[in-house]
PDB file of C-alpha atoms in Angstrom:
ATOM      1  CA  UNK D1470       0.000   0.000   0.000  1.00 95.00           C
ATOM      2  CA  UNK D1471       1.143   3.529  -0.733  1.00 98.00           C
ATOM      3  CA  UNK D1472       0.811   6.117   2.031  1.00 98.00           C
ATOM      4  CA  UNK D1473       0.893   9.867   1.549  1.00 98.00           C
ATOM      5  CA  UNK D1474       1.929  11.573   4.785  1.00 98.00           C
ATOM      6  CA  UNK D1475       2.129  15.269   5.591  1.00 98.00           C
ATOM      7  CA  UNK D1476       2.266  17.575   8.604  1.00 98.00           C
ATOM      8  CA  UNK D1477       1.903  21.313   9.226  1.00 97.00           C
ATOM      9  CA  UNK D1478       1.974  21.343  13.047  1.00 95.00           C
ATOM     10  CA  UNK D1479       5.539  22.706  13.260  1.00 94.00           C
ATOM     11  CA  UNK D1480       7.281  25.368  11.148  1.00 94.00           C
ATOM     12  CA  UNK D1481       8.149  22.564   8.716  1.00 94.00           C
ATOM     13  CA  UNK D1482       5.803  21.957   5.795  1.00 97.00           C
ATOM     14  CA  UNK D1483       6.606  18.329   5.068  1.00 97.00           C
ATOM     15  CA  UNK D1484       5.210  15.582   2.821  1.00 98.00           C
ATOM     16  CA  UNK D1485       6.309  12.089   1.831  1.00 98.00           C
ATOM     17  CA  UNK D1486       5.178   9.026  -0.107  1.00 98.00           C
ATOM     18  CA  UNK D1487       5.832   5.705   1.642  1.00 98.00           C
ATOM     19  CA  UNK D1488       5.558   2.153   0.266  1.00 98.00           C
ATOM     20  CA  UNK D1489       4.433  -0.136   3.092  1.00 96.00           C
ATOM     21  CA  UNK D1490       5.331  -3.302   1.174  1.00 94.00           C
ATOM     22  CA  UNK D1491       9.024  -2.375   0.938  1.00 95.00           C
ATOM     23  CA  UNK D1492       9.197  -0.029   3.916  1.00 95.00           C
ATOM     24  CA  UNK D1493      10.819   2.587   1.686  1.00 96.00           C
ATOM     25  CA  UNK D1494      10.190   6.296   1.397  1.00 97.00           C
ATOM     26  CA  UNK D1495       9.716   6.899  -2.321  1.00 98.00           C
ATOM     27  CA  UNK D1496       9.913  10.687  -2.137  1.00 98.00           C
ATOM     28  CA  UNK D1497       9.962  13.366   0.538  1.00 98.00           C
ATOM     29  CA  UNK D1498      10.158  17.144   0.768  1.00 97.00           C
ATOM     30  CA  UNK D1499      10.571  19.455   3.756  1.00 96.00           C
ATOM     31  CA  UNK D1500      10.535  23.235   3.936  1.00 94.00           C
ATOM     32  CA  UNK D1501      10.768  25.219   7.157  1.00 93.00           C
ATOM     33  CA  UNK D1502       8.528  28.276   6.894  1.00 91.00           C
ATOM     34  CA  UNK D1503       6.118  28.798   9.759  1.00 84.00           C
ATOM     35  CA  UNK D1504       4.125  31.536   7.994  1.00 88.00           C
ATOM     36  CA  UNK D1505       3.274  29.881   4.658  1.00 91.00           C
ATOM     37  CA  UNK D1506       1.699  26.512   5.453  1.00 93.00           C
ATOM     38  CA  UNK D1507      -1.357  27.281   3.329  1.00 91.00           C
ATOM     39  CA  UNK D1508       0.719  28.341   0.333  1.00 95.00           C
ATOM     40  CA  UNK D1509       3.258  25.532   0.464  1.00 96.00           C
ATOM     41  CA  UNK D1510       1.410  22.347   1.400  1.00 97.00           C
ATOM     42  CA  UNK D1511      -0.418  21.490  -1.855  1.00 97.00           C
ATOM     43  CA  UNK D1512       2.608  22.258  -4.085  1.00 97.00           C
ATOM     44  CA  UNK D1513       4.744  20.147  -1.753  1.00 98.00           C
ATOM     45  CA  UNK D1514       2.290  17.242  -1.980  1.00 98.00           C
ATOM     46  CA  UNK D1515       2.204  17.515  -5.775  1.00 98.00           C
ATOM     47  CA  UNK D1516       6.009  17.588  -5.883  1.00 98.00           C
ATOM     48  CA  UNK D1517       6.486  14.396  -3.851  1.00 98.00           C
ATOM     49  CA  UNK D1518       3.816  12.549  -5.827  1.00 98.00           C
ATOM     50  CA  UNK D1519       5.549  13.472  -9.099  1.00 98.00           C
ATOM     51  CA  UNK D1520       8.966  12.560  -7.690  1.00 98.00           C
ATOM     52  CA  UNK D1521       7.631   9.166  -6.580  1.00 98.00           C
ATOM     53  CA  UNK D1522       5.864   8.596  -9.896  1.00 98.00           C
ATOM     54  CA  UNK D1523       2.593   8.046  -8.053  1.00 97.00           C
ATOM     55  CA  UNK D1524      -0.861   9.286  -9.013  1.00 97.00           C
ATOM     56  CA  UNK D1525      -3.354  10.276  -6.338  1.00 97.00           C
ATOM     57  CA  UNK D1526      -5.607   7.394  -7.398  1.00 97.00           C
ATOM     58  CA  UNK D1527      -2.839   4.925  -6.452  1.00 98.00           C
ATOM     59  CA  UNK D1528      -2.771   6.003  -2.807  1.00 98.00           C
ATOM     60  CA  UNK D1529      -4.168   3.577  -0.253  1.00 98.00           C
ATOM     61  CA  UNK D1530      -4.304   5.883   2.766  1.00 98.00           C
ATOM     62  CA  UNK D1531      -3.323   9.294   4.115  1.00 98.00           C
ATOM     63  CA  UNK D1532      -1.398  10.026   7.298  1.00 98.00           C
ATOM     64  CA  UNK D1533      -1.555  13.496   8.814  1.00 98.00           C
ATOM     65  CA  UNK D1534       0.150  15.007  11.849  1.00 97.00           C
ATOM     66  CA  UNK D1535      -2.423  15.957  14.473  1.00 97.00           C
ATOM     67  CA  UNK D1536      -0.175  18.209  16.530  1.00 96.00           C
ATOM     68  CA  UNK D1537       0.000  19.540  19.082  1.00 97.00           C
ATOM     69  CA  UNK D1538       0.673  22.735  17.223  1.00 93.00           C
ATOM     70  CA  UNK D1539      -0.458  26.308  16.644  1.00 88.00           C
ATOM     71  CA  UNK D1540      -4.072  26.567  15.552  1.00 88.00           C
ATOM     72  CA  UNK D1541      -3.608  28.151  12.135  1.00 87.00           C
ATOM     73  CA  UNK D1542      -0.794  25.960  10.859  1.00 91.00           C
ATOM     74  CA  UNK D1543      -2.200  22.735  12.237  1.00 93.00           C
ATOM     75  CA  UNK D1544      -5.622  23.100  10.645  1.00 94.00           C
ATOM     76  CA  UNK D1545      -4.075  23.544   7.170  1.00 96.00           C
ATOM     77  CA  UNK D1546      -2.840  19.954   7.189  1.00 97.00           C
ATOM     78  CA  UNK D1547      -5.948  18.504   8.789  1.00 97.00           C
ATOM     79  CA  UNK D1548      -8.392  20.209   6.429  1.00 97.00           C
ATOM     80  CA  UNK D1549      -6.286  19.182   3.441  1.00 98.00           C
ATOM     81  CA  UNK D1550      -6.217  15.575   4.650  1.00 98.00           C
ATOM     82  CA  UNK D1551      -9.975  15.528   5.167  1.00 98.00           C
ATOM     83  CA  UNK D1552     -10.617  16.948   1.694  1.00 97.00           C
ATOM     84  CA  UNK D1553      -8.197  14.590  -0.066  1.00 98.00           C
ATOM     85  CA  UNK D1554      -9.430  11.556   1.837  1.00 98.00           C
ATOM     86  CA  UNK D1555     -13.019  12.342   0.934  1.00 98.00           C
ATOM     87  CA  UNK D1556     -12.222  13.010  -2.725  1.00 97.00           C
ATOM     88  CA  UNK D1557     -10.156   9.819  -3.101  1.00 98.00           C
ATOM     89  CA  UNK D1558     -12.338   7.612  -0.902  1.00 98.00           C
ATOM     90  CA  UNK D1559      -9.417   6.429   1.235  1.00 98.00           C
ATOM     91  CA  UNK D1560      -8.887   6.350   5.010  1.00 98.00           C
ATOM     92  CA  UNK D1561      -7.185   9.225   6.819  1.00 98.00           C
ATOM     93  CA  UNK D1562      -5.063   8.334   9.852  1.00 98.00           C
ATOM     94  CA  UNK D1563      -3.857  10.758  12.487  1.00 98.00           C
ATOM     95  CA  UNK D1564      -0.488  10.601  14.250  1.00 98.00           C
ATOM     96  CA  UNK D1565       0.712  12.815  17.083  1.00 97.00           C
ATOM     97  CA  UNK D1566       3.395  15.082  15.642  1.00 97.00           C
ATOM     98  CA  UNK D1567       5.675  14.468  18.618  1.00 97.00           C
ATOM     99  CA  UNK D1568       5.461  10.707  17.952  1.00 97.00           C
ATOM    100  CA  UNK D1569       6.800  11.350  14.458  1.00 96.00           C
ATOM    101  CA  UNK D1570       9.712  13.391  15.811  1.00 97.00           C
ATOM    102  CA  UNK D1571      10.421  10.702  18.412  1.00 97.00           C
ATOM    103  CA  UNK D1572      10.383   8.011  15.711  1.00 96.00           C
ATOM    104  CA  UNK D1573      12.882  10.027  13.666  1.00 96.00           C
ATOM    105  CA  UNK D1574      15.141  10.272  16.714  1.00 96.00           C
ATOM    106  CA  UNK D1575      14.942   6.521  17.314  1.00 95.00           C
ATOM    107  CA  UNK D1576      15.714   5.861  13.656  1.00 94.00           C
ATOM    108  CA  UNK D1577      18.727   8.190  13.947  1.00 94.00           C
ATOM    109  CA  UNK D1578      20.102   6.022  16.761  1.00 94.00           C
ATOM    110  CA  UNK D1579      18.763   7.497  19.998  1.00 95.00           C
ATOM    111  CA  UNK D1580      18.101   4.833  22.643  1.00 93.00           C
ATOM    112  CA  UNK D1581      16.685   4.833  26.148  1.00 95.00           C
ATOM    113  CA  UNK D1582      14.055   7.202  27.593  1.00 97.00           C
ATOM    114  CA  UNK D1583      13.940  10.766  26.244  1.00 97.00           C
ATOM    115  CA  UNK D1584      11.713  13.803  25.739  1.00 97.00           C
ATOM    116  CA  UNK D1585      10.621  15.452  22.484  1.00 97.00           C
ATOM    117  CA  UNK D1586       9.564  19.106  22.474  1.00 97.00           C
ATOM    118  CA  UNK D1587       8.407  21.632  19.889  1.00 96.00           C
ATOM    119  CA  UNK D1588       7.975  25.381  20.136  1.00 95.00           C
ATOM    120  CA  UNK D1589       4.475  26.317  21.320  1.00 94.00           C
ATOM    121  CA  UNK D1590       5.198  30.065  21.267  1.00 90.00           C
ATOM    122  CA  UNK D1591       4.082  32.258  24.200  1.00 89.00           C
ATOM    123  CA  UNK D1592       7.270  31.050  25.937  1.00 93.00           C
ATOM    124  CA  UNK D1593       5.829  27.513  26.151  1.00 96.00           C
ATOM    125  CA  UNK D1594       6.636  24.125  24.627  1.00 96.00           C
ATOM    126  CA  UNK D1595       4.610  21.164  23.464  1.00 97.00           C
ATOM    127  CA  UNK D1596       6.255  18.041  24.837  1.00 97.00           C
ATOM    128  CA  UNK D1597       5.979  14.302  25.377  1.00 97.00           C
ATOM    129  CA  UNK D1598       8.247  11.718  27.005  1.00 97.00           C
ATOM    130  CA  UNK D1599       9.100   8.281  25.644  1.00 97.00           C
ATOM    131  CA  UNK D1600      10.279   5.089  27.299  1.00 96.00           C
ATOM    132  CA  UNK D1601      13.124   2.793  26.375  1.00 92.00           C
ATOM    133  CA  UNK D1602      10.741   0.775  24.172  1.00 89.00           C
ATOM    134  CA  UNK D1603       9.819   3.890  22.181  1.00 87.00           C
ATOM    135  CA  UNK D1604       6.266   4.129  23.541  1.00 92.00           C
ATOM    136  CA  UNK D1605       4.967   7.487  24.727  1.00 95.00           C
ATOM    137  CA  UNK D1606       4.837   7.599  28.540  1.00 96.00           C
ATOM    138  CA  UNK D1607       3.711  11.189  29.204  1.00 95.00           C
ATOM    139  CA  UNK D1608       1.962  13.839  27.128  1.00 94.00           C
ATOM    140  CA  UNK D1609       1.386  15.388  24.794  1.00 97.00           C
ATOM    141  CA  UNK D1610       1.099  18.494  26.933  1.00 96.00           C
ATOM    142  CA  UNK D1611       1.862  22.216  26.815  1.00 96.00           C
ATOM    143  CA  UNK D1612       3.795  23.930  29.610  1.00 96.00           C
ATOM    144  CA  UNK D1613       6.260  26.672  30.396  1.00 95.00           C
ATOM    145  CA  UNK D1614       9.768  25.195  30.312  1.00 93.00           C
ATOM    146  CA  UNK D1615      10.568  26.288  33.875  1.00 89.00           C
ATOM    147  CA  UNK D1616       7.651  24.195  35.114  1.00 91.00           C
ATOM    148  CA  UNK D1617       9.162  21.084  33.513  1.00 91.00           C
ATOM    149  CA  UNK D1618      12.686  21.191  34.901  1.00 85.00           C
ATOM    150  CA  UNK D1619      12.034  19.051  37.954  1.00 85.00           C
ATOM    151  CA  UNK D1620       9.588  16.777  36.171  1.00 85.00           C
ATOM    152  CA  UNK D1621      11.898  15.901  33.301  1.00 85.00           C
ATOM    153  CA  UNK D1622      15.053  15.567  35.355  1.00 80.00           C
ATOM    154  CA  UNK D1623      18.083  14.902  33.183  1.00 86.00           C
ATOM    155  CA  UNK D1624      16.353  13.025  30.362  1.00 93.00           C
ATOM    156  CA  UNK D1625      17.925  13.429  26.927  1.00 96.00           C
ATOM    157  CA  UNK D1626      15.822  15.663  24.684  1.00 97.00           C
ATOM    158  CA  UNK D1627      15.201  16.339  21.006  1.00 97.00           C
ATOM    159  CA  UNK D1628      13.239  18.878  18.988  1.00 97.00           C
ATOM    160  CA  UNK D1629      13.216  22.610  18.303  1.00 96.00           C
ATOM    161  CA  UNK D1630      11.382  23.334  21.546  1.00 96.00           C
ATOM    162  CA  UNK D1631      14.131  21.710  23.587  1.00 96.00           C
ATOM    163  CA  UNK D1632      16.797  23.617  21.658  1.00 96.00           C
ATOM    164  CA  UNK D1633      15.160  26.931  22.601  1.00 96.00           C
ATOM    165  CA  UNK D1634      15.509  26.309  26.346  1.00 95.00           C
ATOM    166  CA  UNK D1635      18.886  24.664  27.046  1.00 94.00           C
ATOM    167  CA  UNK D1636      18.719  25.748  30.689  1.00 92.00           C
ATOM    168  CA  UNK D1637      15.796  23.311  31.143  1.00 93.00           C
ATOM    169  CA  UNK D1638      16.486  20.686  28.481  1.00 95.00           C
ATOM    170  CA  UNK D1639      20.076  20.294  29.586  1.00 93.00           C
ATOM    171  CA  UNK D1640      20.781  17.111  27.629  1.00 95.00           C
ATOM    172  CA  UNK D1641      19.839  18.121  24.105  1.00 96.00           C
ATOM    173  CA  UNK D1642      21.042  15.314  21.837  1.00 96.00           C
ATOM    174  CA  UNK D1643      23.158  16.694  18.962  1.00 94.00           C
ATOM    175  CA  UNK D1644      22.466  15.657  15.406  1.00 92.00           C
ATOM    176  CA  UNK D1645      18.800  14.848  15.995  1.00 94.00           C
ATOM    177  CA  UNK D1646      15.893  16.266  13.929  1.00 88.00           C
ATOM    178  CA  UNK D1647      14.420  19.527  15.199  1.00 90.00           C
ATOM    179  CA  UNK D1648      11.215  19.618  13.168  1.00 91.00           C
ATOM    180  CA  UNK D1649       8.725  17.094  11.888  1.00 93.00           C
ATOM    181  CA  UNK D1650       9.590  14.872   8.936  1.00 95.00           C
ATOM    182  CA  UNK D1651       6.752  13.323   6.951  1.00 97.00           C
ATOM    183  CA  UNK D1652       9.051  10.430   6.052  1.00 97.00           C
ATOM    184  CA  UNK D1653       9.377   9.620   9.769  1.00 97.00           C
ATOM    185  CA  UNK D1654       5.649  10.174  10.288  1.00 97.00           C
ATOM    186  CA  UNK D1655       4.850   7.694   7.511  1.00 97.00           C
ATOM    187  CA  UNK D1656       7.396   5.174   8.791  1.00 96.00           C
ATOM    188  CA  UNK D1657       5.899   5.316  12.279  1.00 96.00           C
ATOM    189  CA  UNK D1658       2.356   4.948  10.934  1.00 97.00           C
ATOM    190  CA  UNK D1659       3.309   2.021   8.695  1.00 97.00           C
ATOM    191  CA  UNK D1660       4.921   0.233  11.628  1.00 95.00           C
ATOM    192  CA  UNK D1661       1.881   0.710  13.836  1.00 96.00           C
ATOM    193  CA  UNK D1662      -0.506  -0.529  11.147  1.00 95.00           C
ATOM    194  CA  UNK D1663       1.692  -3.546  10.379  1.00 95.00           C
ATOM    195  CA  UNK D1664       1.650  -4.448  14.083  1.00 94.00           C
ATOM    196  CA  UNK D1665      -2.135  -4.281  14.136  1.00 95.00           C
ATOM    197  CA  UNK D1666      -2.245  -1.204  16.346  1.00 94.00           C
ATOM    198  CA  UNK D1667      -4.893   1.275  15.201  1.00 93.00           C
ATOM    199  CA  UNK D1668      -3.908   4.874  14.643  1.00 96.00           C
ATOM    200  CA  UNK D1669      -5.860   7.807  16.005  1.00 95.00           C
ATOM    201  CA  UNK D1670      -8.520   9.782  14.201  1.00 96.00           C
ATOM    202  CA  UNK D1671      -7.347  12.912  12.351  1.00 97.00           C
ATOM    203  CA  UNK D1672      -8.488  15.140  15.212  1.00 95.00           C
ATOM    204  CA  UNK D1673      -6.401  18.203  16.128  1.00 95.00           C
ATOM    205  CA  UNK D1674      -4.460  18.300  19.388  1.00 95.00           C
ATOM    206  CA  UNK D1675      -4.677  22.031  20.047  1.00 92.00           C
ATOM    207  CA  UNK D1676      -4.188  21.711  23.848  1.00 91.00           C
ATOM    208  CA  UNK D1677      -5.109  25.366  24.326  1.00 74.00           C
ATOM    209  CA  UNK D1678      -7.418  28.019  22.925  1.00 56.00           C
ATOM    210  CA  UNK D1679      -6.477  29.791  19.659  1.00 52.00           C
ATOM    211  CA  UNK D1680      -4.769  33.170  19.734  1.00 50.00           C
ATOM    212  CA  UNK D1681      -7.586  34.765  17.737  1.00 48.00           C
ATOM    213  CA  UNK D1682     -10.923  34.846  19.534  1.00 50.00           C
ATOM    214  CA  UNK D1683     -14.234  36.635  19.100  1.00 50.00           C
ATOM    215  CA  UNK D1684     -14.201  39.704  21.359  1.00 52.00           C
ATOM    216  CA  UNK D1685     -16.434  39.514  24.390  1.00 56.00           C
ATOM    217  CA  UNK D1686     -18.817  42.285  25.499  1.00 58.00           C
ATOM    218  CA  UNK D1687     -18.119  44.352  22.397  1.00 53.00           C
ATOM    219  CA  UNK D1688     -20.242  47.456  21.794  1.00 55.00           C
ATOM    220  CA  UNK D1689     -22.785  47.430  19.002  1.00 55.00           C
ATOM    221  CA  UNK D1690     -22.535  50.093  16.303  1.00 56.00           C
ATOM    222  CA  UNK D1691     -26.140  49.620  15.202  1.00 57.00           C
ATOM    223  CA  UNK D1692     -28.880  51.975  16.409  1.00 58.00           C
ATOM    224  CA  UNK D1693     -31.062  50.650  19.202  1.00 53.00           C
TER     225      UNK D1693
END
């Protein structure tokens, strides 16, 4: 089966085509630009499909990162996945973005328990911890880094969020991925499906309210 995976929950706009029968990534593209998710995602998807020599009608399933992530960027990927899945009549699977980053770290050689963290803005991080077997043990959650210092102890850490706060994430592992990779996301999803473990629904993990909200108690400008 051919999987198309993509994620817009971090500053990286990333997409990949994965062949579950061979376990190979046929094509992948990543671009870090936290302000242009809406502009970049569809061209990136088209580019990896062309590079893989795969038509949309050949896809067997979609995999989309569900965050946690900022509201605006995250919904770009989720809405696109819902629209493509409906148009193609194929299932859409959700994967926690931090699980994809953790899988990339494992694939790159990291062993033992560790923490993955991404930038949540507002001087906060999205984070999750993983055990020696690679399974998520805590999170995902959003917190101020200072509130995590005692909780995380001296666990090794990966991700752009950890890199922003070295005074808290004191054991940042060098050479590990900072942002999401759709190739890792697809590899993780393929492994879970092959093991008979169902993936989550493509439901966003916002973890907090959006920055933009309807004003409360605003004054009417219409005549009474």
